[in-house]
Coordinates of C-alpha atoms and ligand atoms in Angstrom, one line a residue:
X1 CA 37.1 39.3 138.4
X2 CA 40.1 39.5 136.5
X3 CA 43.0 41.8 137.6
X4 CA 45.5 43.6 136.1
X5 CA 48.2 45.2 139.1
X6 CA 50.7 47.7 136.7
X7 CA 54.0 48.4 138.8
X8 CA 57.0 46.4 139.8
X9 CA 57.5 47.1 142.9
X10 CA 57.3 46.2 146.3
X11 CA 54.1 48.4 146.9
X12 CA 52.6 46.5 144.2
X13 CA 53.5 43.1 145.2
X14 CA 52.0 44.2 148.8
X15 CA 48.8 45.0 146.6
X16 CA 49.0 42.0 144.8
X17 CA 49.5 40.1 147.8
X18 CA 45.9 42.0 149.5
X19 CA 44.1 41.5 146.4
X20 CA 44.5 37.5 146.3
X21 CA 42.3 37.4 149.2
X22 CA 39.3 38.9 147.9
X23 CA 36.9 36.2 147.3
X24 CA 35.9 38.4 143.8
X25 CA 39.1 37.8 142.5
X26 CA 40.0 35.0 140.1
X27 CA 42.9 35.7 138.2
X28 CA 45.7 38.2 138.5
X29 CA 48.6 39.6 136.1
X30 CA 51.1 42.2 136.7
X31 CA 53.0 44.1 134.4
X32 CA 56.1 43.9 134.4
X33 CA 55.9 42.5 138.2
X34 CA 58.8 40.8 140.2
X35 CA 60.0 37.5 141.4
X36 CA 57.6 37.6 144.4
X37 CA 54.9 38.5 142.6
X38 CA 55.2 35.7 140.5
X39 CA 53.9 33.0 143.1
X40 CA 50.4 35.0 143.2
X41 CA 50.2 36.8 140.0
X42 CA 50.7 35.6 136.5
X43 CA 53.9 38.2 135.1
X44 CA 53.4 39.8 132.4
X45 CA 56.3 41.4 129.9
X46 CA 55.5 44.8 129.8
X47 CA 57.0 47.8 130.8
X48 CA 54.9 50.1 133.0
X49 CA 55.6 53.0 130.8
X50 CA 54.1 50.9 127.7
X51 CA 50.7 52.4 127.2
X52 CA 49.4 50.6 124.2
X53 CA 50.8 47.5 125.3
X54 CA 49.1 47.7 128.7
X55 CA 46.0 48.8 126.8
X56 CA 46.0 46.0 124.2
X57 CA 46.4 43.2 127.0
X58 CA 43.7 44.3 129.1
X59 CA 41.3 44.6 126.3
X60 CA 42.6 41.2 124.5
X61 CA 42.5 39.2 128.5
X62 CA 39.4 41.4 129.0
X63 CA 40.7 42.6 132.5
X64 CA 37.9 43.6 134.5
X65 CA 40.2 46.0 136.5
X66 CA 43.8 47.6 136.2
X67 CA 45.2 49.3 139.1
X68 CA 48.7 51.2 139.0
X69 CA 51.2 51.1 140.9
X70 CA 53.8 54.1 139.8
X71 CA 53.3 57.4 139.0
X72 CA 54.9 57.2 136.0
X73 CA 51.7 56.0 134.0
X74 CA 49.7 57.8 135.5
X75 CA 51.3 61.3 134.8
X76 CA 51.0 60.0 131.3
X77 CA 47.8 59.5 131.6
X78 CA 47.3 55.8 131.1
X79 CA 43.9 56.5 132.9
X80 CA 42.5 58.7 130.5
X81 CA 43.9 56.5 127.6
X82 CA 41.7 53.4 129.4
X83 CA 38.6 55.5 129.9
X84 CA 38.4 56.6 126.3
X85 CA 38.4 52.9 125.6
X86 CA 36.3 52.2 127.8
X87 CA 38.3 49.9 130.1
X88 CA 38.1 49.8 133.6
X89 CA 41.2 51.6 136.1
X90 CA 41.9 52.8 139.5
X91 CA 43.8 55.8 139.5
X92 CA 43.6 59.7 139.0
X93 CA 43.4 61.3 135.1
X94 CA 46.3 62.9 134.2
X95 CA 45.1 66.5 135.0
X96 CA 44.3 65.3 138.8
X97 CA 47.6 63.1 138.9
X98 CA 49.5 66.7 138.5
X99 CA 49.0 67.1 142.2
X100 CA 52.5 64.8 142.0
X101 CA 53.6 65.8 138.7
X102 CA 53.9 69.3 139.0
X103 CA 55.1 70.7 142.7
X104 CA 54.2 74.3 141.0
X105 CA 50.7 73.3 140.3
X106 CA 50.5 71.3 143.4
X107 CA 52.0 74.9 145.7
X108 CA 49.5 76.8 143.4
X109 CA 46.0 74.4 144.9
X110 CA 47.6 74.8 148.4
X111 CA 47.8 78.8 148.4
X112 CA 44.4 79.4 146.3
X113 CA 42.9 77.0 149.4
X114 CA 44.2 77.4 152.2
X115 CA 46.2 74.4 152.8
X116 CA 48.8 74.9 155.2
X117 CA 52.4 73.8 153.7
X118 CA 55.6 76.2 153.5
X119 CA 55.4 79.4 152.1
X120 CA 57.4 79.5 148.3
X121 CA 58.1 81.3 145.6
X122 CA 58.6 79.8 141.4
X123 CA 61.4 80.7 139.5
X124 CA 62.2 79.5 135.7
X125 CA 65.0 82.1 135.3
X126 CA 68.2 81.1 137.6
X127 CA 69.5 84.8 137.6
X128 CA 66.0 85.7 139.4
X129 CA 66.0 82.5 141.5
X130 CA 69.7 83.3 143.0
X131 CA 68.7 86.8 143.1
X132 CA 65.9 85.7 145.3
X133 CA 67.8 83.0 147.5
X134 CA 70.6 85.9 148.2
X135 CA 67.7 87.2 150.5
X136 CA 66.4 84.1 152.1
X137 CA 67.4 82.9 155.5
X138 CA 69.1 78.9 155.8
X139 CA 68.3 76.2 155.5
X140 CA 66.1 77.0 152.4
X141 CA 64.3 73.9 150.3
X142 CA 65.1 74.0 146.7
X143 CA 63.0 71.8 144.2
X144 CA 62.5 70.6 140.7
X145 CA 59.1 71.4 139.4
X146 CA 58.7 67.9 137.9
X147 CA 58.7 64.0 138.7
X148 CA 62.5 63.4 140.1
X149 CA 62.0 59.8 140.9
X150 CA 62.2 61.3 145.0
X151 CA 66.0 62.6 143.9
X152 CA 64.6 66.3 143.2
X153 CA 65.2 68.0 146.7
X154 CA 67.6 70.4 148.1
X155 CA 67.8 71.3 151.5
X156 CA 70.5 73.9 151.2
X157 CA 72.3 75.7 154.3
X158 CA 73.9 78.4 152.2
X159 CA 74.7 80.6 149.2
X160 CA 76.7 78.2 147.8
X161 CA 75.0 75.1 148.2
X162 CA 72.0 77.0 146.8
X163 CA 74.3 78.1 144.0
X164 CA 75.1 74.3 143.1
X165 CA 71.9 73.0 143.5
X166 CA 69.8 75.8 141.1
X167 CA 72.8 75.3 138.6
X168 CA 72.3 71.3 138.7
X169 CA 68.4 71.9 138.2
X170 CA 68.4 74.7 135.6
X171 CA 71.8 74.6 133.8
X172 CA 73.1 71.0 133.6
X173 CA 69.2 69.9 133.7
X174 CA 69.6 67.0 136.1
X175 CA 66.1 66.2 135.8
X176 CA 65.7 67.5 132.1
X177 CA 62.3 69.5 131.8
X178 CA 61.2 68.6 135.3
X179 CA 64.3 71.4 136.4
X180 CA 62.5 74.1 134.2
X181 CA 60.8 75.5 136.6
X182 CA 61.9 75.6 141.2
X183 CA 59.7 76.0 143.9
X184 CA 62.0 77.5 146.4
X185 CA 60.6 76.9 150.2
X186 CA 60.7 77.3 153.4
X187 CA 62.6 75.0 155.7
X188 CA 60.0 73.2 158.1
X189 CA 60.7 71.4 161.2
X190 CA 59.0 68.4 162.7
X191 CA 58.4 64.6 162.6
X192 CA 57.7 63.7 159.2
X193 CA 54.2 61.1 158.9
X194 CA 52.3 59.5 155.6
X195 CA 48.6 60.0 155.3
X196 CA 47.3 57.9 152.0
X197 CA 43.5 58.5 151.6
X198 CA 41.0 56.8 149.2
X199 CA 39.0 59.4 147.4
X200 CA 36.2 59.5 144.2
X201 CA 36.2 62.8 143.9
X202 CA 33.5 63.7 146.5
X203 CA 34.3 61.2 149.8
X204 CA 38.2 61.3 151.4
X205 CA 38.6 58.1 153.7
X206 CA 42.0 58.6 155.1
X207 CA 43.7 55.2 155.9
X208 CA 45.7 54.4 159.2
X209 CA 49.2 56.6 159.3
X210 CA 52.7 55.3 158.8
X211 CA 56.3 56.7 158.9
X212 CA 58.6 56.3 156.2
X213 CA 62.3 56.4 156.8
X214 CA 63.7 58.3 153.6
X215 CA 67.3 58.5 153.9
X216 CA 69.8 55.7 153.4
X217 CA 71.8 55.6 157.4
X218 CA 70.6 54.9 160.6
X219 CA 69.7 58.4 162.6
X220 CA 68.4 59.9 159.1
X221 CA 71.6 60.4 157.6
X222 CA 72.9 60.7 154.4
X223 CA 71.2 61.6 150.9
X224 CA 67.6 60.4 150.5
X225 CA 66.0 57.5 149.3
X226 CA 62.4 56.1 148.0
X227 CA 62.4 54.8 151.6
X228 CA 63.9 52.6 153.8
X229 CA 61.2 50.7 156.0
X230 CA 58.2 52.2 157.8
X231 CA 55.8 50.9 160.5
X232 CA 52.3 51.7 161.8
X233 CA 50.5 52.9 163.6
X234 CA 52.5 55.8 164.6
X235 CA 51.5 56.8 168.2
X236 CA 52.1 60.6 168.0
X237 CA 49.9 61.0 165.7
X238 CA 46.8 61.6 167.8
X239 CA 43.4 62.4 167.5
X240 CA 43.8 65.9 167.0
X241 CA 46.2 65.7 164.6
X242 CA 43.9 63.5 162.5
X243 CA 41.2 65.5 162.4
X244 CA 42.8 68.4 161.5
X245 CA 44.2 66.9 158.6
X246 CA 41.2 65.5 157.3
X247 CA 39.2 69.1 158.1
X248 CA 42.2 71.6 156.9
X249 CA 43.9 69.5 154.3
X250 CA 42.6 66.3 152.7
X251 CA 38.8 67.7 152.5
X252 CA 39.8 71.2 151.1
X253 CA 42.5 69.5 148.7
X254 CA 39.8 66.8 147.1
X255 CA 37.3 70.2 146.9
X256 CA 40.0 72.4 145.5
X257 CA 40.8 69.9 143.1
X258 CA 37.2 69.4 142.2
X259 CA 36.9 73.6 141.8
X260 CA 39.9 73.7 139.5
X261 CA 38.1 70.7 136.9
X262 CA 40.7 68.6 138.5
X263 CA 38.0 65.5 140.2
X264 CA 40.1 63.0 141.9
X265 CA 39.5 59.5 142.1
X266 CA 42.3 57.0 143.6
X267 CA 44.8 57.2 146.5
X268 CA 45.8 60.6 147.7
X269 CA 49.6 61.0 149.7
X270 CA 50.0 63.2 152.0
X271 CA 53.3 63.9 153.0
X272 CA 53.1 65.8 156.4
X273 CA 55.4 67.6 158.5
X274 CA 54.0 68.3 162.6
X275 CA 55.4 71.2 163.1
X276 CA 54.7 73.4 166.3
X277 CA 51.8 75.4 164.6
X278 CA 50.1 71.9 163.5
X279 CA 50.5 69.5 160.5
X280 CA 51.8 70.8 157.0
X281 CA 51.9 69.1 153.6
X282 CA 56.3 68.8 152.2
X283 CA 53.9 66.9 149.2
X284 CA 51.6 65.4 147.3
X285 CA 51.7 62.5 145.5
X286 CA 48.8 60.5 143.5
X287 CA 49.2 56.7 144.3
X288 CA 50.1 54.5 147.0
X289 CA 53.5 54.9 148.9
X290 CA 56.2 52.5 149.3
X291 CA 57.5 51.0 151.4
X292 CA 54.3 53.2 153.7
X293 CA 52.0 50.6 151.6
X294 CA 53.5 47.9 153.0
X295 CA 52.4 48.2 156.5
X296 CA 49.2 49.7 156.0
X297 CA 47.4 47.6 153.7
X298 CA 48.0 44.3 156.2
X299 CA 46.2 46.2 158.4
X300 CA 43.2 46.7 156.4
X301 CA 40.2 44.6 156.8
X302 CA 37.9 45.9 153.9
X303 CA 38.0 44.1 150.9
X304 CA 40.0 46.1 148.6
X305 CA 38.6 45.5 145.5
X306 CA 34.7 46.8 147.1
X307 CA 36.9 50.1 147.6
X308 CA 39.0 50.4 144.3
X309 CA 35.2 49.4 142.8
X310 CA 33.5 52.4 145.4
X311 CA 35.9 54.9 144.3
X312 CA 35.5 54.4 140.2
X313 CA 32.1 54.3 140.3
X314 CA 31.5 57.5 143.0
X315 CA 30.1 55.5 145.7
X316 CA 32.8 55.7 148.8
X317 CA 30.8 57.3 151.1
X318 CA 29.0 53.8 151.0
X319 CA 32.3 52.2 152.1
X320 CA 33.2 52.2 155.9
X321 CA 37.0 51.0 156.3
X322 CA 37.9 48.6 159.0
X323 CA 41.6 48.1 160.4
X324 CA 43.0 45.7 162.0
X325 CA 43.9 46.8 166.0
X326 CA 47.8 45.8 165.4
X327 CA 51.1 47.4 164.8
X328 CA 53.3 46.6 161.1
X329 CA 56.8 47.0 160.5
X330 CA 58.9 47.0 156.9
X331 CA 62.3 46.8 156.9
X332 CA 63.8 47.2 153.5
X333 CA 67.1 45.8 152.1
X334 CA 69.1 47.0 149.2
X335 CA 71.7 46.6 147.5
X336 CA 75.2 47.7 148.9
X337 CA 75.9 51.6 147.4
X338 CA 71.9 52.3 147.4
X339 CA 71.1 55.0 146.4
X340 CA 74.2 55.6 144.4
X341 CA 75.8 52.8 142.2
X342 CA 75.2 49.1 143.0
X343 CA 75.2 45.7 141.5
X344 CA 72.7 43.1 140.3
X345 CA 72.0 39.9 140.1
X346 CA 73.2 38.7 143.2
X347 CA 71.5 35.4 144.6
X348 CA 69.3 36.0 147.3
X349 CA 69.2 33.2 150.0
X350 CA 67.2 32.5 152.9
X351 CA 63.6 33.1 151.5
X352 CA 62.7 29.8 152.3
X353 CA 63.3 30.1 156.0
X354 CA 62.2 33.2 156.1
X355 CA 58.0 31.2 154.7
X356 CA 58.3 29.0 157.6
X357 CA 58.1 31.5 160.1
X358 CA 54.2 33.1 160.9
X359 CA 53.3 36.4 160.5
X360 CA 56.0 38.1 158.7
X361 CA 56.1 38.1 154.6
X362 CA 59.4 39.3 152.4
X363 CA 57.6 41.7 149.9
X364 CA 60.0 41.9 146.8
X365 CA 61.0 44.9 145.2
X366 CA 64.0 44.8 143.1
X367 CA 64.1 40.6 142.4
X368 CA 63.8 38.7 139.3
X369 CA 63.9 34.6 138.7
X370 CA 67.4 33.7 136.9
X371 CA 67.8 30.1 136.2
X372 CA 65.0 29.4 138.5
X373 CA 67.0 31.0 141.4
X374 CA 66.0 34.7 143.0
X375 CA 68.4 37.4 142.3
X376 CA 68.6 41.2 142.9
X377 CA 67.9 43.5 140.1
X378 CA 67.2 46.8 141.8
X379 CA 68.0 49.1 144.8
X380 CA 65.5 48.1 147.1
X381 CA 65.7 44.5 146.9
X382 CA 63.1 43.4 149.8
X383 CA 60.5 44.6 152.5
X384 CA 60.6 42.0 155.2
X385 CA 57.4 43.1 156.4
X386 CA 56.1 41.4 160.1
X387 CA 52.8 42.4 162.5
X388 CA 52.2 41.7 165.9
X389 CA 50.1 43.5 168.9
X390 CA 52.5 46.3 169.6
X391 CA 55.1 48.3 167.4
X392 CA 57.8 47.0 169.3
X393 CA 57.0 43.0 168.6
X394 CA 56.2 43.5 164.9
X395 CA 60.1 44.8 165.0
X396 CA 61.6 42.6 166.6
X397 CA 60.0 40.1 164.6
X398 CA 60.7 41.8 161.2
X399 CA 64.5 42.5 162.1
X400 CA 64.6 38.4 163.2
X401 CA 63.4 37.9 159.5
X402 CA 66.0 40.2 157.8
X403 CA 68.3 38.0 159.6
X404 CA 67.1 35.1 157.6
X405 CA 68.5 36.6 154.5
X406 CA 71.5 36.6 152.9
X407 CA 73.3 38.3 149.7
X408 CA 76.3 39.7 148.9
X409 CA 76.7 43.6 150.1
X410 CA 73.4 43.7 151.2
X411 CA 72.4 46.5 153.5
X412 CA 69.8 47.6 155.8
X413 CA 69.0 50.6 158.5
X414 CA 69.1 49.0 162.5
X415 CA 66.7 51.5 163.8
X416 CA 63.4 51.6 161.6
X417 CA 60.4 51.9 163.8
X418 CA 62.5 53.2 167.1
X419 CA 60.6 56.3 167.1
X420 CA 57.4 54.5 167.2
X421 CA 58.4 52.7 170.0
X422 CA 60.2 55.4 172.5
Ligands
LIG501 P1 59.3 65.8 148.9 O1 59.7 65.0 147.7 O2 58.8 67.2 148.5 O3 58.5 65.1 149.9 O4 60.7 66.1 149.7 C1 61.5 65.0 150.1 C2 62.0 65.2 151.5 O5 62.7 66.5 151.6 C3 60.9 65.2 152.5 O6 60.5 64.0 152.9 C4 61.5 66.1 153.6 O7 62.4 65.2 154.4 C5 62.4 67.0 152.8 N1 61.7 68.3 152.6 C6 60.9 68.7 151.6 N2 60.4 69.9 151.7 C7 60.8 70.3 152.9 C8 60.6 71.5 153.7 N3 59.9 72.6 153.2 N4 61.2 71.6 154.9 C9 61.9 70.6 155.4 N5 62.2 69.5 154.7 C10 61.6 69.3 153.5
LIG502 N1 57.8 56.5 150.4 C1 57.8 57.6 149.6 C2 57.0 57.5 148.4 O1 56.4 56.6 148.1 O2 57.0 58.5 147.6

């Protein structure tokens, strides 16, 4: 088969990475891709926000089957665009992929169903939403409506910082249209844990559970990021826990979904909280995670093209997933001033050293080939990404990786996997 991986990312080179050991594979592109993914994939110059130009490459290389990364494309519905032309894709529609899109739609499914996640209110007038946060008690979550790239949260602990944030959101449109409307929320307490699922619509197959580590300094500090390593399994999730997600929220979401004309097929985020009365959904979103992709999918033993093939064609409750019986850790490095300002094109060095050690791999994220050398072009630069038998070994490993590497102002978090481990 012929493959085409959309996305630039690390999560994609991870898939990329999976996918090259399916015996059905031949040949894979990825559009745009990365540095990394260049010594697996063939890179292809197109942005993954380029519709007709994905479209007309994967009809002209006759790709057998495209599977995206982001969730930009798919909230423009680059699924429905390559179903109408008949072209084979893993991912939700564009209705379905609202679930991420849209936080109002996705609070809406969770009320009408049942699914437990913090109670809210909308606003699309700021008078009303201030009105309404002069009654509420602190913290209080504030949040755009629309895709924020993971920047469109507010935890606020008073009046003012409420003030600020609705007036960022809804007067100096931060986020443009994505600010029109708030969800205003409930603060929620807990460990916070990733559940991806595979679903066609009808089946949910949950996959092994991973911890991401979303803000930029050790101890959670500081403002949020897309992540900054994660690691499974995570021990305190337990069997309890599991099946009460997969009873009270990924069954009745895939069914609500279903109800509302909304049938998904593809990967399904959960973003969970544990809190004291039992596991709530913060969000949704429609793809794969990253950096949680990173340690999950080296744990999977199923071929992942018989899934992605399963799921299209409505057939995953023929699929039984098999995992691995180890522990992965990820630990990301960026460039110095992440998540605010930082520079590219620094030289990376060290990747070389890091290939002759065993059972570790430096997933790129942010890396592109400039005069045949590897340089930085984004925030998250790479997921040194290691397994072993226990938590505490495949960190231990990954963290003697990082050390491996070297550019200027890079910057990492010490502690990523610690609570795994105490
Ligand atoms: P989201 O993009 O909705 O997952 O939010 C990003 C981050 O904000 C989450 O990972 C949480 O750390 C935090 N967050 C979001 N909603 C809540 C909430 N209701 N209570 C506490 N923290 C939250
Ligand atoms: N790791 C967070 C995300 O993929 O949205």
């Amino acid at each position: 088969m012929k493959i085409l991986v959309i996305g630039s990312g690390g999560r994609e080179h991870t898939l990329v990475w999976k996918i090259s050991q399916s015996p059905k594979v031949s040949k894979i592109f990825c559009a745009p891709g990365n540095a990394g993914i260049s010594h697996l994939a063939q890179c292809v110059d197109i942005g993954e926000d380029n519709m007709v130009g994905l479209a007309n490459f994967a009809q002209k290389m006759k790709i057998d089957l495209t599977i995206v990364g982001p969730e930009l494309p798919l909230s423009r519905g680059i699924v429905d665009e390559f179903d109408k032309l008949g072209l084979k894709i893993f991912g939700p529609n564009q209705k379905a992929t609202q679930i991420e899109s849209s936080k109002v739609f996705s609070k809406y499914l969770m009320k009408k169903y049942n699914i437990p996640s913090a109670s809210y209110a909308v606003f699309q007038d700021i008078k009303q939403a201030f009105d309404y946060v002069k009654q509420q008690a602190f913290p209080l979550v504030i949040k755009a409506d629309g895709l924020a790239a993971g920047k469109g949260v507010f935890i606020v602990q008073g009046i003012k910082q409420a003030q600020e944030a609705l007036d960022s959101l809804m007067k100096k449109k931060i986020f443009g249209d994505a600010g029109e409307y708030v969800v205003i929320e409930e603060f929620l307490e807990g460990e916070e844990i990733s559940i991806l699922a595979f679903s066609d619509g009808k089946t949910v197959l949950p996959m092994v559970p991973s911890q991401d580590h979303k803000k930029i300094f050790n101890q959670d500090k500081g403002p949020n990021t897309g992540g900054m390593g994660a690691y499974s399994p995570v021990p305190f999730y337990n069997d309890l826990s599991r099946e009460t997600v997969l009873q009270k929220i990924l069954k009745p979401t895939i069914e609500g979904l279903k109800k509302e004309g909304r049938e998904y097929k593809g990967v399904l985020y959960a973003g969970l909280i544990l809190t004291k009365e039992g596991p709530k959904v913060l969000e949704f979103n429609a793809r794969f995670g990253d950096p949680e992709t990173q340690v999950v999918l080296p744990r999977l033993e199923t071929d992942l093209i018989e899934i992605f093939n399963a799921v299209i064609e409505g057939n995953l409750h023929k699929i039984n997933l098999k995992w691995k019986d180890n522990a992965v850790v990820c630990v990301v490095i960026a460039s110095g001033g992440y998540p605010g300002k930082y520079q590219k094109g620094k030289v990376i060095g060290g990747l070389k050293n890091l290939e002759e050690m065993k059972d570790i791999i430096a997933f790129h994220a942010g890396t592109k080939l400039q005069d045949e050398k590897v340089v930085s072009s984004g925030g998250r630069v790479l997921g040194i990404t290691a397994w072993a038998d226990t938590i505490f070994k495949a960190k231990e490993k990954a963290y003697e990786g990082v050390e491996k590497i070297y550019f200027e102002e890079m910057y990492y978090r010490k502690d990523i996997a610690l609570k795994g481990i105490k």
